[in-house]
Short mmCIF file of C-alpha atoms in Angstrom, two decimals:
data_model
loop_
_atom_site.label_atom_id
_atom_site.label_comp_id
_atom_site.label_asym_id
_atom_site.label_seq_id
_atom_site.Cartn_x
_atom_site.Cartn_y
_atom_site.Cartn_z
CA MET A 1 86.12 184.15 121.14
CA SER A 2 87.66 183.60 117.67
CA LYS A 3 86.58 185.73 114.76
CA LYS A 4 84.28 184.24 112.17
CA TYR A 5 84.20 184.99 108.46
CA THR A 6 81.75 184.30 105.68
CA ILE A 7 82.47 183.89 101.98
CA GLU A 8 80.10 185.34 99.41
CA ILE A 9 79.85 182.91 96.47
CA PRO A 10 78.21 184.02 93.19
CA SER A 11 75.05 182.11 92.33
CA SER A 12 76.52 181.19 88.91
CA ALA A 13 79.38 179.46 90.73
CA MET A 14 77.04 177.57 93.08
CA GLU A 15 75.05 176.25 90.13
CA LYS A 16 78.18 174.57 88.76
CA THR A 17 79.05 172.83 92.04
CA GLY A 18 75.86 171.03 92.96
CA PHE A 19 76.28 172.14 96.59
CA THR A 20 73.20 172.98 98.63
CA ALA A 21 72.64 175.52 101.40
CA ASN A 22 73.85 174.41 104.86
CA GLU A 23 75.69 171.43 103.35
CA GLN A 24 78.80 170.47 105.32
CA LEU A 25 81.94 170.95 103.22
CA GLU A 26 85.65 170.54 103.74
CA LEU A 27 87.95 173.61 103.65
CA ASN A 28 91.63 173.15 102.91
CA VAL A 29 94.23 175.92 103.37
CA ASN A 30 97.51 175.50 101.52
CA HIS A 31 100.08 178.27 100.78
CA ASN A 32 97.64 181.21 100.77
CA GLU A 33 95.06 179.19 98.86
CA ILE A 34 91.64 178.08 100.09
CA THR A 35 89.96 175.02 98.56
CA ILE A 36 86.37 174.12 99.41
CA ARG A 37 85.27 170.62 98.45
CA PRO A 38 82.88 167.82 99.55
CA SER A 39 83.77 166.33 102.91
CA ARG A 40 83.52 162.78 101.57
CA VAL A 41 86.43 161.76 99.35
CA ILE A 42 84.15 159.60 97.20
CA ASP A 43 82.15 162.70 96.18
CA GLN A 44 85.30 164.30 94.75
CA LEU A 45 86.02 161.43 92.36
CA PRO A 46 84.37 160.80 88.99
CA LYS A 47 81.61 158.21 89.14
CA ILE A 48 83.22 155.24 87.35
CA ARG A 49 81.39 151.92 87.53
CA LEU A 50 83.42 148.77 88.10
CA TYR A 51 82.36 146.97 84.92
CA TRP A 52 83.40 149.92 82.72
CA TYR A 53 87.06 149.03 83.12
CA ILE A 54 86.97 145.44 84.46
CA LEU A 55 84.86 143.90 81.66
CA PRO A 56 87.09 145.01 78.72
CA ALA A 57 90.20 143.98 80.66
CA PHE A 58 88.69 140.57 81.44
CA LEU A 59 87.70 139.86 77.83
CA LEU A 60 91.08 140.84 76.40
CA THR A 61 92.96 138.95 79.09
CA ILE A 62 91.07 135.77 78.13
CA GLY A 63 92.44 136.32 74.63
CA PHE A 64 95.97 136.59 76.05
CA PHE A 65 95.51 133.37 78.02
CA MET A 66 94.14 131.51 75.00
CA PHE A 67 97.05 132.72 72.86
CA CYS A 68 99.61 131.44 75.36
CA TYR A 69 97.70 128.18 75.78
CA GLU A 70 97.45 127.55 72.02
CA HIS A 71 101.21 128.13 71.67
CA HIS A 72 101.94 125.72 74.53
CA MET A 73 103.64 128.42 76.60
CA LYS A 74 103.82 127.01 80.10
CA THR A 75 105.92 130.00 81.17
CA VAL A 76 105.95 133.54 79.77
CA PRO A 77 109.01 135.84 79.82
CA ILE A 78 108.78 139.44 81.04
CA THR A 79 110.13 140.85 77.77
CA GLY A 80 110.60 139.54 74.25
CA ASP A 81 108.48 138.72 71.22
CA TYR A 82 105.85 136.70 73.09
CA SER A 83 106.01 138.21 76.54
CA ILE A 84 104.12 139.91 79.32
CA ALA A 85 105.52 143.26 78.12
CA ASN A 86 104.21 142.94 74.58
CA GLY A 87 100.88 141.48 75.69
CA ALA A 88 100.27 144.15 78.34
CA THR A 89 101.34 146.98 76.02
CA LEU A 90 99.21 145.88 73.06
CA LEU A 91 96.11 145.06 75.10
CA SER A 92 96.43 148.23 77.21
CA LEU A 93 96.62 150.33 74.05
CA VAL A 94 93.60 148.64 72.46
CA SER A 95 91.46 148.60 75.59
CA GLY A 96 92.60 151.91 77.10
CA LEU A 97 92.09 153.93 73.93
CA PHE A 98 88.76 152.21 73.26
CA VAL A 99 87.27 153.08 76.67
CA PHE A 100 88.74 156.60 76.44
CA VAL A 101 87.07 157.27 73.09
CA ILE A 102 83.74 155.81 74.24
CA SER A 103 83.81 157.82 77.50
CA PHE A 104 84.71 161.00 75.60
CA ILE A 105 81.91 160.52 73.06
CA VAL A 106 79.28 159.73 75.72
CA THR A 107 80.15 162.76 77.90
CA LYS A 108 80.35 164.97 74.80
CA LEU A 109 76.91 163.90 73.56
CA ARG A 110 75.38 164.24 77.01
CA ASN A 111 77.09 167.60 77.51
CA THR A 112 77.82 166.60 81.10
CA GLY A 113 81.59 166.96 81.38
CA PRO A 114 84.49 169.22 80.46
CA THR A 115 84.59 167.65 76.99
CA LYS A 116 81.73 169.94 75.93
CA ASN A 117 84.30 172.68 75.22
CA ILE A 118 86.59 170.39 73.18
CA TYR A 119 86.07 170.22 69.42
CA TRP A 120 85.40 166.82 67.83
CA ARG A 121 88.44 167.34 65.58
CA SER A 122 90.67 167.27 68.66
CA LEU A 123 89.60 163.74 69.67
CA PRO A 124 91.92 161.83 67.25
CA THR A 125 94.92 163.95 68.25
CA ILE A 126 94.33 163.57 72.00
CA THR A 127 93.68 159.83 71.58
CA ILE A 128 96.87 159.21 69.61
CA ALA A 129 98.87 161.35 72.04
CA CYS A 130 97.58 159.23 74.93
CA GLY A 131 98.49 156.09 73.00
CA LEU A 132 102.03 157.32 72.41
CA ILE A 133 102.45 158.21 76.08
CA ILE A 134 101.24 154.72 77.09
CA ALA A 135 103.65 153.11 74.60
CA PHE A 136 106.62 155.23 75.76
CA SER A 137 105.80 154.62 79.43
CA PHE A 138 105.46 150.86 78.99
CA SER A 139 108.68 150.67 77.00
CA ALA A 140 110.59 152.42 79.78
CA PHE A 141 108.87 150.42 82.54
CA PHE A 142 109.51 146.97 81.03
CA TRP A 143 113.04 147.96 79.99
CA LEU A 144 113.71 148.63 83.68
CA LEU A 145 112.11 145.32 84.71
CA GLU A 146 114.27 143.51 82.19
CA LYS A 147 117.39 145.01 83.75
CA LEU A 148 116.24 144.14 87.27
CA PHE A 149 114.93 140.62 86.54
CA THR A 150 117.04 139.27 83.68
CA ASP A 151 115.57 136.15 82.00
CA ALA A 152 112.72 136.01 84.52
CA ARG A 153 109.66 133.96 83.48
CA PHE A 154 106.27 133.32 85.06
CA ASP A 155 103.71 130.57 84.65
CA ILE A 156 100.76 131.19 82.37
CA TYR A 157 98.29 131.90 85.21
CA THR A 158 100.53 134.41 86.99
CA SER A 159 101.35 136.10 83.67
CA THR A 160 97.66 136.37 82.80
CA THR A 161 96.95 137.91 86.21
CA PHE A 162 99.70 140.50 85.69
CA VAL A 163 98.30 141.42 82.28
CA PHE A 164 94.75 141.65 83.64
CA VAL A 165 95.75 144.01 86.46
CA ILE A 166 97.79 146.24 84.13
CA VAL A 167 95.02 146.49 81.52
CA ALA A 168 92.36 147.17 84.17
CA VAL A 169 94.45 149.96 85.72
CA ILE A 170 95.04 151.57 82.32
CA ASN A 171 91.32 151.34 81.55
CA TYR A 172 90.44 153.09 84.81
CA LEU A 173 93.01 155.85 84.23
CA MET A 174 91.81 156.45 80.67
CA ILE A 175 88.13 156.63 81.69
CA ASN A 176 89.07 158.99 84.51
CA LEU A 177 91.04 161.10 82.00
CA ALA A 178 88.05 161.34 79.65
CA LEU A 179 85.72 162.40 82.49
CA THR A 180 88.09 165.06 83.87
CA LEU A 181 89.76 166.29 80.68
CA SER A 182 90.68 169.96 80.96
CA SER A 183 93.12 172.49 79.56
CA ALA A 184 95.52 171.82 82.43
CA ILE A 185 95.50 168.08 81.67
CA ILE A 186 96.03 168.69 77.94
CA THR A 187 98.96 170.97 78.84
CA ASN A 188 100.40 168.18 80.97
CA LEU A 189 99.96 165.73 78.09
CA LEU A 190 101.76 168.19 75.81
CA THR A 191 104.64 168.53 78.27
CA ILE A 192 104.93 164.78 78.76
CA MET A 193 104.80 164.21 74.99
CA ILE A 194 107.60 166.63 74.19
CA ILE A 195 109.91 166.03 77.15
CA GLY A 196 109.27 162.28 77.40
CA GLY A 197 109.50 161.66 73.67
CA MET A 198 112.77 163.56 73.32
CA LEU A 199 114.36 161.88 76.33
CA PHE A 200 113.24 158.50 75.01
CA SER A 201 114.87 159.28 71.65
CA MET A 202 118.09 160.40 73.32
CA LEU A 203 118.32 157.25 75.42
CA THR A 204 117.41 154.73 72.73
CA ASN A 205 119.29 156.12 69.72
CA SER A 206 122.22 154.11 68.37
CA THR A 207 124.62 157.06 68.01
CA ARG A 208 125.83 157.98 71.49
CA ASP A 209 127.75 161.05 70.32
CA TRP A 210 124.69 162.60 68.60
CA TRP A 211 125.16 165.74 70.68
CA LYS A 212 128.35 166.55 68.74
CA TYR A 213 126.20 167.28 65.67
CA ASN A 214 122.99 169.13 66.51
CA PHE A 215 119.62 168.66 68.14
CA SER A 216 117.92 167.92 64.81
CA PHE A 217 120.23 164.90 64.40
CA LEU A 218 117.77 162.93 66.57
CA GLY A 219 115.22 163.13 63.76
CA THR A 220 117.51 162.18 60.88
CA ALA A 221 117.87 158.78 59.21
CA LYS A 222 121.29 158.38 60.87
CA ASN A 223 119.55 157.95 64.22
CA SER A 224 117.87 154.59 64.85
CA ALA A 225 115.24 156.24 67.05
CA ASN A 226 114.34 158.94 64.53
CA LEU A 227 110.76 157.70 64.18
CA GLN A 228 110.00 158.24 67.88
CA PHE A 229 111.53 161.72 67.77
CA ASN A 230 109.65 162.83 64.65
CA VAL A 231 106.32 161.32 65.72
CA THR A 232 106.69 163.08 69.07
CA LEU A 233 107.10 166.45 67.34
CA ILE A 234 104.23 165.87 64.92
CA PHE A 235 101.70 164.96 67.60
CA SER A 236 103.03 167.57 70.02
CA GLY A 237 102.17 170.17 67.41
CA LEU A 238 98.73 168.66 66.85
CA LEU A 239 98.14 168.43 70.60
CA MET A 240 99.07 172.10 70.97
CA MET A 241 96.48 172.94 68.29
CA ALA A 242 93.88 170.98 70.26
CA LEU A 243 94.82 172.90 73.42
CA VAL A 244 94.55 176.26 71.62
CA ASP A 245 91.14 175.21 70.25
CA TYR A 246 89.96 174.33 73.75
CA LEU A 247 91.19 177.54 75.36
CA PHE A 248 89.85 179.92 72.73
CA VAL A 249 86.29 178.55 72.87
CA ASN A 250 85.62 180.68 75.96
CA LEU A 251 88.30 183.31 75.41
CA GLN A 252 86.88 184.55 72.10
CA GLN A 253 83.41 184.80 73.60
CA LYS A 254 84.72 187.12 76.32
CA TYR A 255 87.27 189.00 74.23
CA PRO A 256 86.02 189.09 70.62
CA GLY A 257 88.05 191.01 68.08
CA ILE A 258 90.98 190.93 65.72
CA LYS A 259 93.62 190.91 68.48
CA THR A 260 92.37 187.67 70.02
CA GLN A 261 92.10 186.13 66.56
CA LEU A 262 95.68 187.19 65.79
CA LEU A 263 96.92 185.57 69.01
CA ARG A 264 95.07 182.37 68.12
CA TRP A 265 96.54 182.16 64.62
CA LEU A 266 100.06 182.91 65.81
CA LEU A 267 99.76 180.00 68.24
CA TYR A 268 98.41 177.85 65.40
CA GLY A 269 101.47 178.87 63.38
CA GLU A 270 103.80 177.91 66.22
CA ALA A 271 102.11 174.51 66.59
CA THR A 272 102.24 173.95 62.82
CA CYS A 273 105.99 174.64 62.78
CA ILE A 274 106.57 172.16 65.62
CA ALA A 275 104.66 169.46 63.74
CA ALA A 276 106.33 170.32 60.42
CA ILE A 277 109.83 169.96 61.90
CA GLY A 278 108.96 166.34 62.68
CA LEU A 279 107.24 165.85 59.34
CA PHE A 280 110.27 167.15 57.41
CA PRO A 281 113.37 165.95 59.34
CA ASN A 282 116.86 167.29 58.72
CA ASN A 283 117.73 164.70 56.05
CA PRO A 284 119.47 165.85 52.82
CA LYS A 285 116.13 165.69 50.98
CA PHE A 286 114.41 168.14 53.37
CA HIS A 287 117.43 170.03 54.76
CA ILE A 288 116.56 173.48 53.35
CA LEU A 289 112.84 173.13 54.15
CA HIS A 290 113.66 171.91 57.68
CA ASP A 291 115.89 174.94 58.30
CA ARG A 292 113.29 177.36 56.95
CA ILE A 293 110.57 175.92 59.17
CA SER A 294 112.90 176.08 62.18
CA MET A 295 113.56 179.75 61.48
CA TRP A 296 109.83 180.46 61.16
CA LEU A 297 109.36 178.81 64.53
CA VAL A 298 111.81 181.36 65.99
CA TYR A 299 110.28 184.28 64.08
CA ILE A 300 106.75 183.52 65.32
CA MET A 301 108.07 183.17 68.86
CA LEU A 302 109.73 186.60 68.65
CA ILE A 303 106.57 188.15 67.17
CA LEU A 304 104.55 186.71 70.04
CA ILE A 305 106.95 188.03 72.69
CA VAL A 306 107.07 191.53 71.16
CA ALA A 307 103.33 191.79 70.42
CA ILE A 308 102.02 190.10 73.56
CA ARG A 309 101.43 193.48 75.22
CA TRP A 310 98.75 194.28 72.63
CA ILE A 311 97.26 190.92 71.63
CA LEU A 312 96.86 189.18 75.02
CA PRO A 313 93.79 190.51 76.87
CA GLU A 314 94.42 191.77 80.40
CA VAL A 315 98.13 191.00 80.21
CA THR A 316 99.84 191.45 83.59
CA LYS A 317 102.98 193.45 84.22
CA GLN A 318 104.66 190.39 85.74
CA PHE A 319 104.11 188.33 82.59
CA LEU A 320 105.34 191.17 80.38
CA VAL A 321 108.55 191.46 82.39
CA THR A 322 109.04 187.67 82.26
CA SER A 323 108.45 187.68 78.49
CA TYR A 324 110.95 190.45 77.84
CA VAL A 325 113.57 188.85 80.09
CA ILE A 326 113.23 185.50 78.29
CA GLY A 327 113.35 187.28 74.92
CA ALA A 328 116.48 189.19 75.95
CA VAL A 329 118.19 186.01 77.17
CA MET A 330 117.36 184.22 73.90
CA GLY A 331 118.74 187.18 71.92
CA ALA A 332 121.91 187.37 74.02
CA GLU A 333 122.44 183.63 73.64
CA TYR A 334 122.11 183.93 69.87
CA ILE A 335 124.72 186.72 69.77
CA ILE A 336 127.12 184.73 71.97
CA PHE A 337 126.65 181.65 69.79
CA LYS A 338 127.26 183.53 66.54
CA LEU A 339 130.10 185.84 67.57
CA ALA A 340 131.97 184.12 70.40
CA ASN A 341 131.56 180.42 69.52
CA TYR A 342 131.18 179.84 73.25
CA LEU A 343 128.25 177.45 72.85
CA SER A 344 128.05 174.37 70.67
CA LEU A 345 125.15 174.12 68.23
CA THR A 346 123.46 171.42 70.32
CA ALA A 347 123.80 173.44 73.54
CA PHE A 348 122.45 176.54 71.78
CA GLU A 349 119.42 174.65 70.41
CA LEU A 350 118.64 172.94 73.73
CA ILE A 351 118.78 176.21 75.71
CA GLU A 352 116.66 178.02 73.11
CA PHE A 353 114.14 175.18 73.17
CA ALA A 354 113.96 175.16 76.99
CA LEU A 355 113.42 178.94 77.15
CA SER A 356 110.85 179.10 74.35
CA PHE A 357 108.89 176.06 75.58
CA SER A 358 108.82 177.43 79.14
CA TRP A 359 107.50 180.75 77.85
CA LEU A 360 104.86 179.01 75.76
CA LEU A 361 103.63 177.13 78.82
CA LEU A 362 103.41 180.41 80.77
CA LEU A 363 101.47 182.01 77.91
CA LEU A 364 99.03 179.09 77.72
CA GLN A 365 98.59 179.25 81.50
CA ASN A 366 97.70 182.96 81.29
CA ILE A 367 95.23 182.29 78.48
CA GLU A 368 93.72 179.45 80.53
CA ASN A 369 93.17 181.76 83.52
CA LEU A 370 91.46 184.36 81.31
CA ALA A 371 89.28 181.72 79.63
CA GLN A 372 88.14 180.27 82.97
CA TYR A 373 86.74 183.49 84.45
CA GLY A 374 83.02 183.02 84.83
CA GLU A 375 83.38 179.31 84.05
CA ARG A 376 85.67 177.86 86.71
CA LEU A 377 87.19 180.97 88.33
CA PHE A 378 85.05 183.52 90.18
CA LEU A 379 85.63 186.61 92.28
CA VAL A 380 84.45 186.14 95.88
CA LYS A 381 84.49 188.21 99.06
CA ILE A 382 85.45 187.30 102.59
CA LYS A 383 83.34 189.20 105.11
CA ASN A 384 84.27 189.70 108.75
CA SER A 385 81.09 188.78 110.59
CA SER A 386 81.93 190.93 113.63
CA THR A 387 83.06 194.17 111.95
CA GLU A 388 81.32 193.77 108.58
CA GLU A 389 84.64 194.59 106.89
CA GLU A 390 85.01 193.17 103.42
CA THR A 391 88.19 192.06 101.74
CA LEU A 392 88.40 191.22 98.07
CA VAL A 393 90.13 187.91 97.54
CA GLY A 394 91.64 186.64 94.31
CA THR A 395 92.78 188.49 91.23
CA GLU A 396 92.22 192.02 90.02
CA LYS A 397 88.79 192.91 88.72
CA GLN A 398 88.13 192.11 85.13
CA PRO A 399 86.78 194.75 82.70
CA GLN A 400 83.40 193.08 82.56
CA ASP A 401 83.12 193.41 86.36
CA GLU A 402 83.95 197.12 86.29
CA ALA A 403 81.47 197.72 83.48
CA LYS A 404 78.61 196.59 85.70
CA HIS A 405 79.17 199.39 88.22
#
């Protein structure tokens, strides 16, 4: 006879799930993790009605059809001034951002979704960031189609169908995003914004040997794609501010005090520097200011790494070791760059950026875990039904748990 185990779930956790006693659930085991979820897949998905995303797509697609008809376009090219690419991109941006904002506002007012912990001031930043990601993604997608199907054209009805499907899919994704928005999703948006925007600038700039100068060259007037690069930095900084806002709503309630406030403002400072580097590119007019802001970005990063032991609540030994290793590598790289001339300026800046951005993501992940205790993360026990042995599963006890005993 196989052993049986029971899991003790806190009542506060059960209240957030909507599960009932004796309800049949699905348990998934994956790499030492246990996930318990509804057995029906449909119960795991946000409730999105068909007309929420179909109706806006249908109305805008009629406009696309009428435009092509009025201009006597019997066939429509994939790319170009009057093309499927431009039509799908413009209509997807208008419709997708519209349904996202409406869904966000409705769930925020009803206090029924994760948006309840997101400040209203973060809505414009998140919306614009989503719009930029859509624009970058569509540009890359249709650029690839242009290379694969050179000079391809479709009749007006087929083209309209393509546009309708694309707009409807974007609408669905944006509504789903608004209904499931979380710190993890905002972190993913931040990562996509920074990495995607920079890669897009590297690939589309007119100066192929930009790397012989420095990383900041991508944002200067000498680069044809400087606008994309600078806008990416500006809204990446604003998006990071929105993420910090979201995380510290719960964190400051659990860990009030000057240390948590200091951590918050240091992260605000880091985000401000990222945005300011894009706002003041390395052109002759802003060269000195650009360099000063870049140095402050490094200084704040070093202050965070050194002070993280004292200002991050419940900091783990593993994260401390990782922080000090990354800090040591960044310091060693700086010494090698200055004294040995082993690295080019571009290589030095790219490596420093990769290390610092990776550490920032780790820090935000640690803050997210702390903020979620009692909200989305709970301590549970697995009990052996036959021997009544109990094993604590999950992370170490938090101070508030020990204080109760």
